[in-house]
């Protein structure tokens, strides 16, 4: 469920489990001579974690036996126990949730003003689960995904928490110039979107910029060249971050820089020139942070009041 930096990953599913994590083997654990050392469902502890998910973990079982197991062949024990409840009636957990969408917009290249004939239409939004389902033993997913239609919808509380943390993807969703639908509750959220803007934007955006820069350096080290799309999005993030710190408004549409950004994406701008622009924008970003009039923290009280009110309204028969 992870997403590329162009769409800015918001899930934690790409994380590597740490040493000491209890896990459940999803397949039989084999020993030498094709002998089954432990059956599927056996519990072990991670004693060595890989650097990425293409390599195996080292898992130790209660009898001292150790085996290499890949990420897709194990699950955290805590998740396994929770999923046992949800899997008992999986249809209930997702039934009708797409009908509970209170806000839908377009993000990605079309919202950025950087689309071309091959561009996908990436839709994002928010859903409000019915109170009975939300309170139930089965619970509701933090997000709904439909890869075929390029749609992702966050559960309202998850969305608000990410917005309070200044997650770029979520803030872009609130400020997208292409809003396809919004209920009255969705409109109310848009009206208070400035409550989520704060100086935290500097730290959060800096983290994404650093991640993108690391990818760029890795590409150069391993392949002798950069992936120009990574460079373009790094520059776009710096432009957007600087703008919000100075103006107090998110800039999603970067169409005024379309020519330069697409020149980078196509690999037509010399790397030295693109890197020089990046360094200049980084300095501007830091200068904007020093003088920004945004508050130190977002308005947690207002966000919480909105969420509590939305939860109450979710008890109604119709979608608010």
PDB file of C-alpha atoms in Angstrom:
ATOM      1  CA  UNK A   1       0.000   0.000   0.000  1.00  0.00           C
ATOM      2  CA  UNK A   2       2.953   2.288  -0.277  1.00  0.00           C
ATOM      3  CA  UNK A   3       3.119   5.096  -2.807  1.00  0.00           C
ATOM      4  CA  UNK A   4       5.979   6.734  -4.702  1.00  0.00           C
ATOM      5  CA  UNK A   5       7.238  10.129  -3.561  1.00  0.00           C
ATOM      6  CA  UNK A   6       5.302  11.722  -6.416  1.00  0.00           C
ATOM      7  CA  UNK A   7       2.218  10.742  -4.481  1.00  0.00           C
ATOM      8  CA  UNK A   8       4.011  10.904  -1.118  1.00  0.00           C
ATOM      9  CA  UNK A   9       3.688   7.727   0.846  1.00  0.00           C
ATOM     10  CA  UNK A  10       1.497   7.922   3.904  1.00  0.00           C
ATOM     11  CA  UNK A  11       1.339   4.362   5.097  1.00  0.00           C
ATOM     12  CA  UNK A  12       3.655   2.453   7.348  1.00  0.00           C
ATOM     13  CA  UNK A  13       3.537  -0.784   5.373  1.00  0.00           C
ATOM     14  CA  UNK A  14       6.976  -0.195   3.840  1.00  0.00           C
ATOM     15  CA  UNK A  15       8.659  -0.180   7.265  1.00  0.00           C
ATOM     16  CA  UNK A  16      11.103  -2.907   8.284  1.00  0.00           C
ATOM     17  CA  UNK A  17      10.182  -4.797  11.459  1.00  0.00           C
ATOM     18  CA  UNK A  18      12.781  -4.250  14.179  1.00  0.00           C
ATOM     19  CA  UNK A  19      14.841  -6.813  16.092  1.00  0.00           C
ATOM     20  CA  UNK A  20      12.809  -8.236  18.981  1.00  0.00           C
ATOM     21  CA  UNK A  21       9.469  -8.103  17.150  1.00  0.00           C
ATOM     22  CA  UNK A  22       7.326 -11.202  17.641  1.00  0.00           C
ATOM     23  CA  UNK A  23       6.117 -12.562  14.316  1.00  0.00           C
ATOM     24  CA  UNK A  24       3.964 -15.392  12.980  1.00  0.00           C
ATOM     25  CA  UNK A  25       5.247 -17.511  10.088  1.00  0.00           C
ATOM     26  CA  UNK A  26       2.719 -17.570   7.253  1.00  0.00           C
ATOM     27  CA  UNK A  27       4.278 -20.653   5.648  1.00  0.00           C
ATOM     28  CA  UNK A  28       5.953 -23.806   6.892  1.00  0.00           C
ATOM     29  CA  UNK A  29       9.471 -23.159   8.196  1.00  0.00           C
ATOM     30  CA  UNK A  30      11.830 -25.581   6.509  1.00  0.00           C
ATOM     31  CA  UNK A  31      15.052 -27.123   7.838  1.00  0.00           C
ATOM     32  CA  UNK A  32      17.781 -29.090   6.057  1.00  0.00           C
ATOM     33  CA  UNK A  33      16.696 -32.127   4.086  1.00  0.00           C
ATOM     34  CA  UNK A  34      13.278 -30.674   3.315  1.00  0.00           C
ATOM     35  CA  UNK A  35      12.253 -31.279   6.907  1.00  0.00           C
ATOM     36  CA  UNK A  36       9.501 -29.097   8.378  1.00  0.00           C
ATOM     37  CA  UNK A  37      11.021 -27.424  11.431  1.00  0.00           C
ATOM     38  CA  UNK A  38       7.873 -25.493  12.367  1.00  0.00           C
ATOM     39  CA  UNK A  39       4.359 -25.378  10.887  1.00  0.00           C
ATOM     40  CA  UNK A  40       2.719 -22.305   9.421  1.00  0.00           C
ATOM     41  CA  UNK A  41       1.408 -20.261  12.332  1.00  0.00           C
ATOM     42  CA  UNK A  42       4.509 -20.778  14.492  1.00  0.00           C
ATOM     43  CA  UNK A  43       5.615 -17.763  16.540  1.00  0.00           C
ATOM     44  CA  UNK A  44       9.201 -16.531  16.503  1.00  0.00           C
ATOM     45  CA  UNK A  45      11.248 -13.457  17.292  1.00  0.00           C
ATOM     46  CA  UNK A  46      13.232 -11.396  14.797  1.00  0.00           C
ATOM     47  CA  UNK A  47      16.927 -11.529  15.705  1.00  0.00           C
ATOM     48  CA  UNK A  48      18.228  -9.753  12.611  1.00  0.00           C
ATOM     49  CA  UNK A  49      16.430  -7.315  10.317  1.00  0.00           C
ATOM     50  CA  UNK A  50      17.324  -6.754   6.646  1.00  0.00           C
ATOM     51  CA  UNK A  51      18.230  -3.400   5.137  1.00  0.00           C
ATOM     52  CA  UNK A  52      15.221  -3.605   2.824  1.00  0.00           C
ATOM     53  CA  UNK A  53      12.250  -5.832   2.071  1.00  0.00           C
ATOM     54  CA  UNK A  54      13.964  -7.688  -0.767  1.00  0.00           C
ATOM     55  CA  UNK A  55      16.140  -9.523   1.782  1.00  0.00           C
ATOM     56  CA  UNK A  56      15.121 -11.964   4.515  1.00  0.00           C
ATOM     57  CA  UNK A  57      14.761 -11.519   8.257  1.00  0.00           C
ATOM     58  CA  UNK A  58      16.488 -13.899  10.651  1.00  0.00           C
ATOM     59  CA  UNK A  59      13.790 -15.375  12.902  1.00  0.00           C
ATOM     60  CA  UNK A  60      14.444 -17.433  16.036  1.00  0.00           C
ATOM     61  CA  UNK A  61      11.871 -19.877  17.404  1.00  0.00           C
ATOM     62  CA  UNK A  62      11.317 -21.126  20.959  1.00  0.00           C
ATOM     63  CA  UNK A  63      13.434 -24.264  20.415  1.00  0.00           C
ATOM     64  CA  UNK A  64      16.396 -22.138  19.332  1.00  0.00           C
ATOM     65  CA  UNK A  65      15.987 -22.939  15.634  1.00  0.00           C
ATOM     66  CA  UNK A  66      16.681 -19.975  13.357  1.00  0.00           C
ATOM     67  CA  UNK A  67      15.553 -19.479   9.789  1.00  0.00           C
ATOM     68  CA  UNK A  68      15.594 -16.780   7.100  1.00  0.00           C
ATOM     69  CA  UNK A  69      12.055 -15.588   6.313  1.00  0.00           C
ATOM     70  CA  UNK A  70      11.017 -12.871   3.876  1.00  0.00           C
ATOM     71  CA  UNK A  71       8.640 -10.040   4.777  1.00  0.00           C
ATOM     72  CA  UNK A  72       5.692 -11.381   2.794  1.00  0.00           C
ATOM     73  CA  UNK A  73       5.928 -14.726   4.623  1.00  0.00           C
ATOM     74  CA  UNK A  74       5.430 -13.360   8.124  1.00  0.00           C
ATOM     75  CA  UNK A  75       3.160 -11.005  10.029  1.00  0.00           C
ATOM     76  CA  UNK A  76       3.554  -9.264  13.361  1.00  0.00           C
ATOM     77  CA  UNK A  77       1.920 -11.233  16.172  1.00  0.00           C
ATOM     78  CA  UNK A  78      -0.124  -8.206  17.266  1.00  0.00           C
ATOM     79  CA  UNK A  79      -1.522  -7.772  13.755  1.00  0.00           C
ATOM     80  CA  UNK A  80      -2.209 -11.494  13.442  1.00  0.00           C
ATOM     81  CA  UNK A  81      -4.369 -11.485  16.568  1.00  0.00           C
ATOM     82  CA  UNK A  82      -6.269  -8.360  15.493  1.00  0.00           C
ATOM     83  CA  UNK A  83      -6.846  -9.738  12.010  1.00  0.00           C
ATOM     84  CA  UNK A  84      -8.334 -12.907  13.480  1.00  0.00           C
ATOM     85  CA  UNK A  85     -11.257 -10.803  14.659  1.00  0.00           C
ATOM     86  CA  UNK A  86     -11.654  -8.870  11.420  1.00  0.00           C
ATOM     87  CA  UNK A  87     -11.249 -11.882   9.138  1.00  0.00           C
ATOM     88  CA  UNK A  88     -14.201 -13.547  10.871  1.00  0.00           C
ATOM     89  CA  UNK A  89     -16.494 -11.271   8.896  1.00  0.00           C
ATOM     90  CA  UNK A  90     -14.322  -9.386   6.447  1.00  0.00           C
ATOM     91  CA  UNK A  91     -17.222  -8.179   4.248  1.00  0.00           C
ATOM     92  CA  UNK A  92     -18.677  -6.287   7.210  1.00  0.00           C
ATOM     93  CA  UNK A  93     -15.480  -4.291   7.631  1.00  0.00           C
ATOM     94  CA  UNK A  94     -15.618  -2.754   4.162  1.00  0.00           C
ATOM     95  CA  UNK A  95     -19.322  -2.967   3.344  1.00  0.00           C
ATOM     96  CA  UNK A  96     -20.668   0.293   1.988  1.00  0.00           C
ATOM     97  CA  UNK A  97     -17.637   2.343   3.029  1.00  0.00           C
ATOM     98  CA  UNK A  98     -17.123   3.812  -0.440  1.00  0.00           C
ATOM     99  CA  UNK A  99     -20.622   5.231  -0.106  1.00  0.00           C
ATOM    100  CA  UNK A 100     -19.456   7.134   2.978  1.00  0.00           C
ATOM    101  CA  UNK A 101     -16.982   9.399   1.159  1.00  0.00           C
ATOM    102  CA  UNK A 102     -17.450  12.998   2.298  1.00  0.00           C
ATOM    103  CA  UNK A 103     -14.710  14.553   0.158  1.00  0.00           C
ATOM    104  CA  UNK A 104     -13.094  13.597  -3.142  1.00  0.00           C
ATOM    105  CA  UNK A 105     -10.417  15.464  -5.073  1.00  0.00           C
ATOM    106  CA  UNK A 106      -7.719  14.937  -7.680  1.00  0.00           C
ATOM    107  CA  UNK A 107      -4.045  15.154  -6.739  1.00  0.00           C
ATOM    108  CA  UNK A 108      -0.827  14.255  -8.556  1.00  0.00           C
ATOM    109  CA  UNK A 109       0.301  15.645 -11.883  1.00  0.00           C
ATOM    110  CA  UNK A 110      -3.151  16.909 -12.905  1.00  0.00           C
ATOM    111  CA  UNK A 111      -3.497  18.961  -9.716  1.00  0.00           C
ATOM    112  CA  UNK A 112       0.122  20.102  -9.976  1.00  0.00           C
ATOM    113  CA  UNK A 113      -0.456  21.423 -13.491  1.00  0.00           C
ATOM    114  CA  UNK A 114       2.189  18.997 -14.784  1.00  0.00           C
ATOM    115  CA  UNK A 115       0.000  16.484 -16.602  1.00  0.00           C
ATOM    116  CA  UNK A 116       0.559  15.084 -20.079  1.00  0.00           C
ATOM    117  CA  UNK A 117      -1.301  12.613 -22.295  1.00  0.00           C
ATOM    118  CA  UNK A 118      -0.045   9.635 -20.267  1.00  0.00           C
ATOM    119  CA  UNK A 119      -0.888  11.029 -16.835  1.00  0.00           C
ATOM    120  CA  UNK A 120      -3.151   9.059 -14.515  1.00  0.00           C
ATOM    121  CA  UNK A 121      -5.996  10.680 -12.619  1.00  0.00           C
ATOM    122  CA  UNK A 122      -5.201  10.105  -8.942  1.00  0.00           C
ATOM    123  CA  UNK A 123      -8.151  10.613  -6.632  1.00  0.00           C
ATOM    124  CA  UNK A 124      -7.894  11.069  -2.884  1.00  0.00           C
ATOM    125  CA  UNK A 125     -10.420  11.846  -0.215  1.00  0.00           C
ATOM    126  CA  UNK A 126     -11.987  11.156   3.151  1.00  0.00           C
ATOM    127  CA  UNK A 127     -14.690   8.812   4.340  1.00  0.00           C
ATOM    128  CA  UNK A 128     -16.762   8.910   7.514  1.00  0.00           C
ATOM    129  CA  UNK A 129     -17.789   5.418   8.675  1.00  0.00           C
ATOM    130  CA  UNK A 130     -21.238   4.877  10.111  1.00  0.00           C
ATOM    131  CA  UNK A 131     -21.118   5.051  13.909  1.00  0.00           C
ATOM    132  CA  UNK A 132     -22.342   1.487  14.464  1.00  0.00           C
ATOM    133  CA  UNK A 133     -19.593   0.036  12.283  1.00  0.00           C
ATOM    134  CA  UNK A 134     -16.937   2.295  13.735  1.00  0.00           C
ATOM    135  CA  UNK A 135     -17.867   1.246  17.274  1.00  0.00           C
ATOM    136  CA  UNK A 136     -18.173  -2.426  16.383  1.00  0.00           C
ATOM    137  CA  UNK A 137     -15.704  -5.182  17.193  1.00  0.00           C
ATOM    138  CA  UNK A 138     -14.745  -5.345  13.541  1.00  0.00           C
ATOM    139  CA  UNK A 139     -13.699  -1.711  13.295  1.00  0.00           C
ATOM    140  CA  UNK A 140     -12.940   0.092  10.059  1.00  0.00           C
ATOM    141  CA  UNK A 141      -9.786   0.393   7.917  1.00  0.00           C
ATOM    142  CA  UNK A 142      -7.678   3.536   8.174  1.00  0.00           C
ATOM    143  CA  UNK A 143      -7.866   3.880   4.413  1.00  0.00           C
ATOM    144  CA  UNK A 144      -9.670   2.444   1.411  1.00  0.00           C
ATOM    145  CA  UNK A 145      -7.720   1.738  -1.774  1.00  0.00           C
ATOM    146  CA  UNK A 146      -8.747   0.876  -5.296  1.00  0.00           C
ATOM    147  CA  UNK A 147      -5.653   0.412  -7.455  1.00  0.00           C
ATOM    148  CA  UNK A 148      -7.674  -0.022 -10.632  1.00  0.00           C
ATOM    149  CA  UNK A 149      -9.222   3.430 -10.337  1.00  0.00           C
ATOM    150  CA  UNK A 150      -6.239   5.071  -8.570  1.00  0.00           C
ATOM    151  CA  UNK A 151      -8.395   6.014  -5.561  1.00  0.00           C
ATOM    152  CA  UNK A 152      -7.442   6.279  -1.887  1.00  0.00           C
ATOM    153  CA  UNK A 153      -9.756   7.480   0.887  1.00  0.00           C
ATOM    154  CA  UNK A 154      -8.595   8.042   4.463  1.00  0.00           C
ATOM    155  CA  UNK A 155     -10.859   7.471   7.456  1.00  0.00           C
ATOM    156  CA  UNK A 156     -11.622  10.916   8.880  1.00  0.00           C
ATOM    157  CA  UNK A 157      -9.609  10.609  12.090  1.00  0.00           C
ATOM    158  CA  UNK A 158      -6.575   9.209  10.246  1.00  0.00           C
ATOM    159  CA  UNK A 159      -6.782  12.083   7.781  1.00  0.00           C
ATOM    160  CA  UNK A 160      -6.978  14.696  10.556  1.00  0.00           C
ATOM    161  CA  UNK A 161      -4.018  13.203  12.423  1.00  0.00           C
ATOM    162  CA  UNK A 162      -1.905  13.249   9.250  1.00  0.00           C
ATOM    163  CA  UNK A 163      -2.976  16.814   8.492  1.00  0.00           C
ATOM    164  CA  UNK A 164      -1.999  17.930  12.005  1.00  0.00           C
ATOM    165  CA  UNK A 165       1.419  16.402  11.375  1.00  0.00           C
ATOM    166  CA  UNK A 166       1.676  18.478   8.163  1.00  0.00           C
ATOM    167  CA  UNK A 167       1.797  15.450   5.884  1.00  0.00           C
ATOM    168  CA  UNK A 168       2.319  16.984   2.406  1.00  0.00           C
ATOM    169  CA  UNK A 169       0.052  14.547   0.593  1.00  0.00           C
ATOM    170  CA  UNK A 170      -2.826  15.229   2.971  1.00  0.00           C
ATOM    171  CA  UNK A 171      -2.358  19.007   2.928  1.00  0.00           C
ATOM    172  CA  UNK A 172      -2.292  18.891  -0.879  1.00  0.00           C
ATOM    173  CA  UNK A 173      -5.583  17.030  -0.722  1.00  0.00           C
ATOM    174  CA  UNK A 174      -7.141  19.846   1.325  1.00  0.00           C
ATOM    175  CA  UNK A 175      -5.845  22.484  -1.090  1.00  0.00           C
ATOM    176  CA  UNK A 176      -6.299  20.630  -4.383  1.00  0.00           C
ATOM    177  CA  UNK A 177      -7.622  22.908  -7.149  1.00  0.00           C
ATOM    178  CA  UNK A 178      -9.668  19.970  -8.471  1.00  0.00           C
ATOM    179  CA  UNK A 179     -12.451  19.106  -6.023  1.00  0.00           C
ATOM    180  CA  UNK A 180     -14.883  16.573  -7.473  1.00  0.00           C
ATOM    181  CA  UNK A 181     -17.342  16.253  -4.591  1.00  0.00           C
ATOM    182  CA  UNK A 182     -17.874  17.333  -0.995  1.00  0.00           C
ATOM    183  CA  UNK A 183     -20.761  16.815   1.407  1.00  0.00           C
ATOM    184  CA  UNK A 184     -21.690  19.554   3.859  1.00  0.00           C
ATOM    185  CA  UNK A 185     -19.239  18.042   6.362  1.00  0.00           C
ATOM    186  CA  UNK A 186     -16.543  17.964   3.715  1.00  0.00           C
ATOM    187  CA  UNK A 187     -17.180  21.622   2.950  1.00  0.00           C
ATOM    188  CA  UNK A 188     -16.846  22.473   6.646  1.00  0.00           C
ATOM    189  CA  UNK A 189     -13.465  20.749   6.733  1.00  0.00           C
ATOM    190  CA  UNK A 190     -12.282  22.770   3.730  1.00  0.00           C
ATOM    191  CA  UNK A 191     -13.400  25.975   5.425  1.00  0.00           C
ATOM    192  CA  UNK A 192     -11.133  25.240   8.406  1.00  0.00           C
ATOM    193  CA  UNK A 193      -8.156  23.860   6.455  1.00  0.00           C
ATOM    194  CA  UNK A 194      -5.882  26.719   7.547  1.00  0.00           C
ATOM    195  CA  UNK A 195      -6.123  25.298  11.092  1.00  0.00           C
ATOM    196  CA  UNK A 196      -3.760  22.524   9.971  1.00  0.00           C
ATOM    197  CA  UNK A 197      -1.001  24.861   8.790  1.00  0.00           C
ATOM    198  CA  UNK A 198       1.865  25.541  11.169  1.00  0.00           C
ATOM    199  CA  UNK A 199       5.645  25.711  11.408  1.00  0.00           C
ATOM    200  CA  UNK A 200       5.635  21.912  11.516  1.00  0.00           C
ATOM    201  CA  UNK A 201       5.462  22.154   7.737  1.00  0.00           C
ATOM    202  CA  UNK A 202       9.158  23.041   7.702  1.00  0.00           C
ATOM    203  CA  UNK A 203      10.203  19.885   9.550  1.00  0.00           C
ATOM    204  CA  UNK A 204       7.813  17.559   7.721  1.00  0.00           C
ATOM    205  CA  UNK A 205       8.588  18.847   4.254  1.00  0.00           C
ATOM    206  CA  UNK A 206      12.297  18.817   5.100  1.00  0.00           C
ATOM    207  CA  UNK A 207      11.962  15.126   5.915  1.00  0.00           C
ATOM    208  CA  UNK A 208      10.429  14.372   2.533  1.00  0.00           C
ATOM    209  CA  UNK A 209      13.030  16.511   0.769  1.00  0.00           C
ATOM    210  CA  UNK A 210      15.820  14.689   2.597  1.00  0.00           C
ATOM    211  CA  UNK A 211      14.305  11.340   1.633  1.00  0.00           C
ATOM    212  CA  UNK A 212      14.109  12.393  -1.995  1.00  0.00           C
ATOM    213  CA  UNK A 213      17.654  13.718  -1.918  1.00  0.00           C
ATOM    214  CA  UNK A 214      18.853  10.401  -0.481  1.00  0.00           C
ATOM    215  CA  UNK A 215      17.166   8.578  -3.350  1.00  0.00           C
ATOM    216  CA  UNK A 216      18.909  10.900  -5.778  1.00  0.00           C
ATOM    217  CA  UNK A 217      22.311  10.186  -4.216  1.00  0.00           C
ATOM    218  CA  UNK A 218      21.622   6.436  -4.216  1.00  0.00           C
ATOM    219  CA  UNK A 219      20.725   6.558  -7.914  1.00  0.00           C
ATOM    220  CA  UNK A 220      23.970   8.348  -8.702  1.00  0.00           C
ATOM    221  CA  UNK A 221      26.024   5.941  -6.597  1.00  0.00           C
ATOM    222  CA  UNK A 222      24.401   2.751  -7.905  1.00  0.00           C
ATOM    223  CA  UNK A 223      23.499   3.672 -11.470  1.00  0.00           C
ATOM    224  CA  UNK A 224      25.702   6.635 -12.265  1.00  0.00           C
ATOM    225  CA  UNK A 225      22.664   8.780 -13.034  1.00  0.00           C
ATOM    226  CA  UNK A 226      19.582  10.219 -11.377  1.00  0.00           C
ATOM    227  CA  UNK A 227      15.920   9.420 -11.841  1.00  0.00           C
ATOM    228  CA  UNK A 228      14.771  12.768 -13.117  1.00  0.00           C
ATOM    229  CA  UNK A 229      11.260  12.362 -11.734  1.00  0.00           C
ATOM    230  CA  UNK A 230      12.779  12.216  -8.234  1.00  0.00           C
ATOM    231  CA  UNK A 231      14.662  15.440  -8.869  1.00  0.00           C
ATOM    232  CA  UNK A 232      11.534  17.145 -10.194  1.00  0.00           C
ATOM    233  CA  UNK A 233       9.473  16.233  -7.145  1.00  0.00           C
ATOM    234  CA  UNK A 234      12.245  17.343  -4.808  1.00  0.00           C
ATOM    235  CA  UNK A 235      12.213  20.770  -6.458  1.00  0.00           C
ATOM    236  CA  UNK A 236       8.403  20.850  -6.442  1.00  0.00           C
ATOM    237  CA  UNK A 237       8.291  20.138  -2.717  1.00  0.00           C
ATOM    238  CA  UNK A 238      10.728  22.958  -1.997  1.00  0.00           C
ATOM    239  CA  UNK A 239       8.660  25.365  -4.097  1.00  0.00           C
ATOM    240  CA  UNK A 240       5.459  24.333  -2.357  1.00  0.00           C
ATOM    241  CA  UNK A 241       6.965  24.387   1.136  1.00  0.00           C
ATOM    242  CA  UNK A 242       8.475  27.836   0.689  1.00  0.00           C
ATOM    243  CA  UNK A 243       5.203  29.212  -0.648  1.00  0.00           C
ATOM    244  CA  UNK A 244       3.097  28.008   2.284  1.00  0.00           C
ATOM    245  CA  UNK A 245       5.576  29.319   4.845  1.00  0.00           C
ATOM    246  CA  UNK A 246       5.512  32.760   3.228  1.00  0.00           C
ATOM    247  CA  UNK A 247       1.873  33.058   2.204  1.00  0.00           C
ATOM    248  CA  UNK A 248       0.017  30.852   4.668  1.00  0.00           C
ATOM    249  CA  UNK A 249      -1.597  29.005   1.736  1.00  0.00           C
ATOM    250  CA  UNK A 250      -0.656  25.653   0.195  1.00  0.00           C
ATOM    251  CA  UNK A 251       0.422  25.880  -3.431  1.00  0.00           C
ATOM    252  CA  UNK A 252      -0.582  22.662  -5.166  1.00  0.00           C
ATOM    253  CA  UNK A 253      -0.726  23.930  -8.748  1.00  0.00           C
ATOM    254  CA  UNK A 254       2.866  24.702  -9.766  1.00  0.00           C
ATOM    255  CA  UNK A 255       1.895  25.423 -13.356  1.00  0.00           C
ATOM    256  CA  UNK A 256       3.893  28.650 -13.316  1.00  0.00           C
ATOM    257  CA  UNK A 257       7.008  26.457 -13.126  1.00  0.00           C
ATOM    258  CA  UNK A 258       5.663  23.852 -15.561  1.00  0.00           C
ATOM    259  CA  UNK A 259       8.280  24.429 -18.244  1.00  0.00           C
ATOM    260  CA  UNK A 260      11.245  24.140 -15.882  1.00  0.00           C
ATOM    261  CA  UNK A 261       9.856  21.187 -13.943  1.00  0.00           C
ATOM    262  CA  UNK A 262       8.977  19.176 -17.049  1.00  0.00           C
ATOM    263  CA  UNK A 263      12.393  19.971 -18.505  1.00  0.00           C
ATOM    264  CA  UNK A 264      13.874  18.346 -15.391  1.00  0.00           C
ATOM    265  CA  UNK A 265      11.476  15.386 -15.595  1.00  0.00           C
ATOM    266  CA  UNK A 266      12.496  14.725 -19.196  1.00  0.00           C
ATOM    267  CA  UNK A 267      16.183  14.890 -18.271  1.00  0.00           C
ATOM    268  CA  UNK A 268      16.743  17.861 -20.531  1.00  0.00           C
ATOM    269  CA  UNK A 269      18.136  20.181 -17.848  1.00  0.00           C
ATOM    270  CA  UNK A 270      21.820  19.642 -17.057  1.00  0.00           C
ATOM    271  CA  UNK A 271      22.170  18.092 -13.619  1.00  0.00           C
ATOM    272  CA  UNK A 272      24.456  20.869 -12.426  1.00  0.00           C
ATOM    273  CA  UNK A 273      21.770  23.431 -13.297  1.00  0.00           C
ATOM    274  CA  UNK A 274      19.004  21.443 -11.611  1.00  0.00           C
ATOM    275  CA  UNK A 275      21.133  20.891  -8.520  1.00  0.00           C
ATOM    276  CA  UNK A 276      22.027  24.570  -8.364  1.00  0.00           C
ATOM    277  CA  UNK A 277      18.314  25.434  -8.446  1.00  0.00           C
ATOM    278  CA  UNK A 278      17.676  22.879  -5.709  1.00  0.00           C
ATOM    279  CA  UNK A 279      20.314  24.457  -3.462  1.00  0.00           C
ATOM    280  CA  UNK A 280      18.905  27.928  -4.096  1.00  0.00           C
ATOM    281  CA  UNK A 281      15.393  26.723  -3.244  1.00  0.00           C
ATOM    282  CA  UNK A 282      16.669  25.014  -0.091  1.00  0.00           C
ATOM    283  CA  UNK A 283      18.114  28.334   1.078  1.00  0.00           C
ATOM    284  CA  UNK A 284      14.825  30.087   0.269  1.00  0.00           C
ATOM    285  CA  UNK A 285      12.926  27.413   2.189  1.00  0.00           C
ATOM    286  CA  UNK A 286      15.054  27.930   5.295  1.00  0.00           C
ATOM    287  CA  UNK A 287      14.796  31.720   5.004  1.00  0.00           C
ATOM    288  CA  UNK A 288      11.011  31.466   4.730  1.00  0.00           C
ATOM    289  CA  UNK A 289      10.924  29.387   7.894  1.00  0.00           C
ATOM    290  CA  UNK A 290      12.809  32.068   9.830  1.00  0.00           C
ATOM    291  CA  UNK A 291      10.260  34.740   8.918  1.00  0.00           C
ATOM    292  CA  UNK A 292       7.008  32.746   8.609  1.00  0.00           C
ATOM    293  CA  UNK A 293       3.930  34.002  10.408  1.00  0.00           C
ATOM    294  CA  UNK A 294       2.457  30.524  10.730  1.00  0.00           C
ATOM    295  CA  UNK A 295       1.795  29.402  14.329  1.00  0.00           C
ATOM    296  CA  UNK A 296       4.168  27.062  16.145  1.00  0.00           C
ATOM    297  CA  UNK A 297       1.592  24.273  16.130  1.00  0.00           C
ATOM    298  CA  UNK A 298      -1.704  23.597  14.334  1.00  0.00           C
ATOM    299  CA  UNK A 299      -5.036  24.235  16.020  1.00  0.00           C
ATOM    300  CA  UNK A 300      -5.496  20.896  17.786  1.00  0.00           C
ATOM    301  CA  UNK A 301      -8.566  22.072  19.706  1.00  0.00           C
ATOM    302  CA  UNK A 302     -10.446  23.107  16.569  1.00  0.00           C
ATOM    303  CA  UNK A 303      -9.520  19.888  14.791  1.00  0.00           C
ATOM    304  CA  UNK A 304     -10.639  17.812  17.761  1.00  0.00           C
ATOM    305  CA  UNK A 305     -13.950  19.686  18.051  1.00  0.00           C
ATOM    306  CA  UNK A 306     -14.607  19.045  14.353  1.00  0.00           C
ATOM    307  CA  UNK A 307     -13.862  15.323  14.726  1.00  0.00           C
ATOM    308  CA  UNK A 308     -16.107  14.909  17.781  1.00  0.00           C
ATOM    309  CA  UNK A 309     -18.945  16.704  15.997  1.00  0.00           C
ATOM    310  CA  UNK A 310     -18.456  14.514  12.922  1.00  0.00           C
ATOM    311  CA  UNK A 311     -18.601  11.386  15.078  1.00  0.00           C
ATOM    312  CA  UNK A 312     -21.912  12.532  16.575  1.00  0.00           C
ATOM    313  CA  UNK A 313     -23.323  13.269  13.135  1.00  0.00           C
ATOM    314  CA  UNK A 314     -22.226   9.821  11.918  1.00  0.00           C
ATOM    315  CA  UNK A 315     -25.054   8.410  14.049  1.00  0.00           C
ATOM    316  CA  UNK A 316     -27.579   9.893  11.667  1.00  0.00           C
ATOM    317  CA  UNK A 317     -29.285   7.933   8.901  1.00  0.00           C
ATOM    318  CA  UNK A 318     -27.862  10.075   6.085  1.00  0.00           C
ATOM    319  CA  UNK A 319     -24.272  11.014   5.331  1.00  0.00           C
ATOM    320  CA  UNK A 320     -23.513  14.478   6.771  1.00  0.00           C
TER     321      UNK A 320
END
